[in-house]
PDB file of C-alpha atoms in Angstrom:
ATOM      1  CA  MET A   1       0.688  28.642   6.849  1.00 52.00           C
ATOM      2  CA  GLY A   2       3.239  26.171   8.139  1.00 70.00           C
ATOM      3  CA  GLU A   3       5.970  24.366   6.295  1.00 90.00           C
ATOM      4  CA  ARG A   4       4.801  21.519   4.058  1.00 95.00           C
ATOM      5  CA  GLN A   5       5.395  18.094   5.601  1.00 98.00           C
ATOM      6  CA  TYR A   6       6.243  14.834   3.865  1.00 98.00           C
ATOM      7  CA  TRP A   7       5.025  11.322   4.572  1.00 98.00           C
ATOM      8  CA  LEU A   8       5.203   7.729   3.434  1.00 98.00           C
ATOM      9  CA  MET A   9       1.895   5.851   3.526  1.00 98.00           C
ATOM     10  CA  LYS A  10       1.637   2.107   3.008  1.00 97.00           C
ATOM     11  CA  SER A  11      -1.199   0.169   1.464  1.00 97.00           C
ATOM     12  CA  GLU A  12      -1.433  -3.447   0.391  1.00 95.00           C
ATOM     13  CA  PRO A  13      -1.971  -3.270  -3.377  1.00 95.00           C
ATOM     14  CA  ASP A  14      -4.466  -6.148  -3.365  1.00 94.00           C
ATOM     15  CA  CYS A  15      -6.607  -4.114  -0.901  1.00 94.00           C
ATOM     16  CA  PHE A  16      -6.031  -0.590  -2.259  1.00 96.00           C
ATOM     17  CA  SER A  17      -3.431   0.159  -4.910  1.00 97.00           C
ATOM     18  CA  TRP A  18      -2.053   3.269  -6.581  1.00 98.00           C
ATOM     19  CA  ASN A  19      -4.270   2.493  -9.590  1.00 97.00           C
ATOM     20  CA  ASP A  20      -7.309   2.324  -7.280  1.00 98.00           C
ATOM     21  CA  LEU A  21      -6.454   5.807  -5.968  1.00 98.00           C
ATOM     22  CA  VAL A  22      -6.008   7.157  -9.506  1.00 98.00           C
ATOM     23  CA  ALA A  23      -9.370   5.642 -10.530  1.00 98.00           C
ATOM     24  CA  LYS A  24     -11.129   7.218  -7.525  1.00 97.00           C
ATOM     25  CA  GLY A  25      -9.396  10.588  -7.855  1.00 97.00           C
ATOM     26  CA  LYS A  26      -9.656  11.132  -4.093  1.00 97.00           C
ATOM     27  CA  ALA A  27      -9.948   8.615  -1.300  1.00 98.00           C
ATOM     28  CA  GLU A  28     -10.266   8.261   2.436  1.00 98.00           C
ATOM     29  CA  TRP A  29      -7.052   6.704   3.825  1.00 98.00           C
ATOM     30  CA  ASP A  30      -8.853   4.529   6.330  1.00 97.00           C
ATOM     31  CA  GLY A  31      -8.286   1.404   8.360  1.00 96.00           C
ATOM     32  CA  VAL A  32      -5.172   2.604  10.193  1.00 96.00           C
ATOM     33  CA  ARG A  33      -5.223   0.980  13.639  1.00 96.00           C
ATOM     34  CA  ASN A  34      -1.829   1.907  15.047  1.00 95.00           C
ATOM     35  CA  ALA A  35      -1.548   4.739  17.569  1.00 96.00           C
ATOM     36  CA  GLN A  36       1.672   6.190  16.164  1.00 95.00           C
ATOM     37  CA  ALA A  37       0.427   6.031  12.554  1.00 96.00           C
ATOM     38  CA  SER A  38      -2.860   7.597  13.671  1.00 97.00           C
ATOM     39  CA  ASN A  39      -1.005  10.415  15.454  1.00 97.00           C
ATOM     40  CA  ASN A  40       0.981  10.990  12.261  1.00 97.00           C
ATOM     41  CA  MET A  41      -2.283  11.370  10.327  1.00 98.00           C
ATOM     42  CA  LYS A  42      -3.566  13.837  12.948  1.00 98.00           C
ATOM     43  CA  ALA A  43      -0.423  15.918  12.269  1.00 98.00           C
ATOM     44  CA  MET A  44      -1.056  16.072   8.506  1.00 98.00           C
ATOM     45  CA  LYS A  45      -2.168  19.306   6.889  1.00 98.00           C
ATOM     46  CA  SER A  46      -3.837  19.912   3.537  1.00 98.00           C
ATOM     47  CA  GLY A  47      -1.124  20.296   0.925  1.00 98.00           C
ATOM     48  CA  ASP A  48       1.281  17.849   2.580  1.00 98.00           C
ATOM     49  CA  LEU A  49       2.757  15.304   0.165  1.00 98.00           C
ATOM     50  CA  ALA A  50       3.049  11.569   0.710  1.00 98.00           C
ATOM     51  CA  LEU A  51       4.676   8.704  -1.106  1.00 98.00           C
ATOM     52  CA  PHE A  52       2.230   5.906  -1.871  1.00 98.00           C
ATOM     53  CA  TYR A  53       4.016   2.700  -0.897  1.00 98.00           C
ATOM     54  CA  HIS A  54       2.829  -0.772  -1.899  1.00 97.00           C
ATOM     55  CA  SER A  55       3.342  -3.046   1.107  1.00 95.00           C
ATOM     56  CA  GLN A  56       3.128  -6.854   1.364  1.00 90.00           C
ATOM     57  CA  SER A  57       3.619  -7.341  -2.392  1.00 89.00           C
ATOM     58  CA  GLY A  58       5.643  -4.966  -4.514  1.00 91.00           C
ATOM     59  CA  LEU A  59       7.416  -3.356  -1.536  1.00 95.00           C
ATOM     60  CA  GLU A  60       8.056  -0.113  -3.365  1.00 97.00           C
ATOM     61  CA  ALA A  61       7.109   3.554  -3.460  1.00 98.00           C
ATOM     62  CA  VAL A  62       5.044   4.008  -6.611  1.00 98.00           C
ATOM     63  CA  GLY A  63       3.470   7.476  -6.562  1.00 98.00           C
ATOM     64  CA  ILE A  64       3.039  10.863  -4.931  1.00 98.00           C
ATOM     65  CA  MET A  65      -0.256  11.888  -3.379  1.00 98.00           C
ATOM     66  CA  GLU A  66      -1.436  15.033  -1.672  1.00 98.00           C
ATOM     67  CA  VAL A  67      -3.363  15.345   1.578  1.00 98.00           C
ATOM     68  CA  VAL A  68      -6.571  17.102   0.526  1.00 98.00           C
ATOM     69  CA  GLU A  69      -8.595  16.767   3.753  1.00 98.00           C
ATOM     70  CA  GLU A  70      -7.170  16.711   7.248  1.00 98.00           C
ATOM     71  CA  ALA A  71      -7.908  14.054   9.879  1.00 98.00           C
ATOM     72  CA  LYS A  72     -11.537  13.245  10.615  1.00 97.00           C
ATOM     73  CA  PRO A  73     -13.122  10.192  12.246  1.00 97.00           C
ATOM     74  CA  ASP A  74     -12.412   7.058  10.178  1.00 98.00           C
ATOM     75  CA  SER A  75     -15.646   5.970   8.456  1.00 97.00           C
ATOM     76  CA  THR A  76     -14.666   2.298   8.919  1.00 97.00           C
ATOM     77  CA  ASP A  77     -14.252   2.621  12.707  1.00 97.00           C
ATOM     78  CA  ASP A  78     -17.332   2.217  14.908  1.00 96.00           C
ATOM     79  CA  SER A  79     -15.388   2.951  18.105  1.00 96.00           C
ATOM     80  CA  GLY A  80     -14.696   6.570  17.122  1.00 94.00           C
ATOM     81  CA  ARG A  81     -11.090   6.138  18.233  1.00 96.00           C
ATOM     82  CA  TRP A  82      -9.339   6.247  14.853  1.00 98.00           C
ATOM     83  CA  VAL A  83      -8.923   8.930  12.213  1.00 98.00           C
ATOM     84  CA  ALA A  84      -8.476   9.043   8.447  1.00 98.00           C
ATOM     85  CA  VAL A  85      -7.293  11.677   5.994  1.00 98.00           C
ATOM     86  CA  HIS A  86      -8.331  12.131   2.374  1.00 98.00           C
ATOM     87  CA  VAL A  87      -5.668  11.959  -0.298  1.00 98.00           C
ATOM     88  CA  ALA A  88      -5.551  12.569  -4.039  1.00 98.00           C
ATOM     89  CA  PRO A  89      -3.006  11.297  -6.563  1.00 98.00           C
ATOM     90  CA  LYS A  90      -0.428  13.796  -7.855  1.00 98.00           C
ATOM     91  CA  ARG A  91       1.738  11.653 -10.129  1.00 97.00           C
ATOM     92  CA  LYS A  92       3.046   8.150 -10.612  1.00 98.00           C
ATOM     93  CA  LEU A  93       6.790   7.781 -10.099  1.00 98.00           C
ATOM     94  CA  PRO A  94       8.784   7.073 -13.311  1.00 97.00           C
ATOM     95  CA  ARG A  95       9.738   3.794 -11.649  1.00 97.00           C
ATOM     96  CA  GLY A  96       9.065   2.209  -8.279  1.00 97.00           C
ATOM     97  CA  VAL A  97      11.701   2.669  -5.585  1.00 97.00           C
ATOM     98  CA  THR A  98      12.028  -0.613  -3.723  1.00 97.00           C
ATOM     99  CA  LEU A  99      12.414  -1.197  -0.023  1.00 96.00           C
ATOM    100  CA  LYS A 100      15.730  -2.926  -0.754  1.00 96.00           C
ATOM    101  CA  GLU A 101      17.038   0.201  -2.528  1.00 96.00           C
ATOM    102  CA  MET A 102      15.923   2.417   0.363  1.00 97.00           C
ATOM    103  CA  LYS A 103      17.525   0.139   2.954  1.00 96.00           C
ATOM    104  CA  THR A 104      20.878   0.121   1.168  1.00 96.00           C
ATOM    105  CA  ASP A 105      21.032   3.886   0.486  1.00 97.00           C
ATOM    106  CA  PRO A 106      23.144   5.684   3.127  1.00 96.00           C
ATOM    107  CA  ALA A 107      21.177   8.913   2.548  1.00 96.00           C
ATOM    108  CA  LEU A 108      18.072   7.166   3.929  1.00 97.00           C
ATOM    109  CA  ALA A 109      19.714   5.480   6.922  1.00 95.00           C
ATOM    110  CA  GLU A 110      17.709   7.549   9.422  1.00 94.00           C
ATOM    111  CA  MET A 111      14.344   7.128   7.684  1.00 95.00           C
ATOM    112  CA  LYS A 112      11.633   6.392  10.266  1.00 92.00           C
ATOM    113  CA  MET A 113       9.925   3.689   8.189  1.00 90.00           C
ATOM    114  CA  LEU A 114      13.154   1.725   7.919  1.00 92.00           C
ATOM    115  CA  ARG A 115      13.607   1.835  11.696  1.00 89.00           C
ATOM    116  CA  GLN A 116       9.967   0.909  12.408  1.00 89.00           C
ATOM    117  CA  SER A 117       9.029  -1.347   9.518  1.00 84.00           C
ATOM    118  CA  ARG A 118       5.533  -2.086  10.856  1.00 87.00           C
ATOM    119  CA  LEU A 119       4.563   1.603  10.815  1.00 92.00           C
ATOM    120  CA  SER A 120       2.035   2.195   8.019  1.00 95.00           C
ATOM    121  CA  VAL A 121       2.177   6.006   8.087  1.00 97.00           C
ATOM    122  CA  ALA A 122       5.590   7.550   8.709  1.00 97.00           C
ATOM    123  CA  GLN A 123       6.977  11.053   8.427  1.00 97.00           C
ATOM    124  CA  LEU A 124       9.789  11.756   5.964  1.00 98.00           C
ATOM    125  CA  THR A 125      12.161  14.674   5.988  1.00 97.00           C
ATOM    126  CA  LYS A 126      12.081  16.897   2.901  1.00 97.00           C
ATOM    127  CA  ALA A 127      15.571  15.586   2.048  1.00 97.00           C
ATOM    128  CA  GLU A 128      14.411  11.931   2.289  1.00 98.00           C
ATOM    129  CA  PHE A 129      11.351  12.663   0.150  1.00 98.00           C
ATOM    130  CA  GLU A 130      13.404  14.432  -2.511  1.00 97.00           C
ATOM    131  CA  HIS A 131      16.078  11.715  -2.441  1.00 98.00           C
ATOM    132  CA  ILE A 132      13.485   8.984  -3.097  1.00 98.00           C
ATOM    133  CA  LEU A 133      12.090  11.075  -5.991  1.00 98.00           C
ATOM    134  CA  ALA A 134      15.606  11.367  -7.415  1.00 97.00           C
ATOM    135  CA  MET A 135      16.006   7.594  -7.093  1.00 97.00           C
ATOM    136  CA  ALA A 136      12.727   7.131  -8.992  1.00 97.00           C
ATOM    137  CA  ASP A 137      13.993   9.412 -11.773  1.00 94.00           C
ATOM    138  CA  SER A 138      17.241   7.485 -12.125  1.00 90.00           C
ATOM    139  CA  LYS A 139      17.574   4.110 -13.807  1.00 71.00           C
ATOM    140  CA  ALA A 140      17.565   1.036 -11.594  1.00 54.00           C
ATOM    141  CA  SER A 141      21.059   0.068 -10.523  1.00 49.00           C
TER     142      SER A 141
END
């Protein structure tokens, strides 16, 4: 078994929010139509952890989810070109960690999502993942 990988996955909360995932218990992460994001999902393994990030409104990491099924054809894609993974909620963060906080934290300067802001599924290093969790556990500055 390989080393666990870490990810950040964005969803617009008015389309699919953290609370929607919690209510479902497990969900297909579908609708990704970006080649790099799709390749990232193809690289995911069961047991990998991802931060659930509210994009568009909120702009913050709000929870941790686990990849529970690896990439399969996306059920919302008739072309057969795109993939989706299934995720399940692990836990809500004690507080959301905002994009602004991430951007201004030197420890996250190399984070892929901050360099490619349009990327909806981005890999995190273990250190970045753990740093964001520590930020969530601390009080807002």
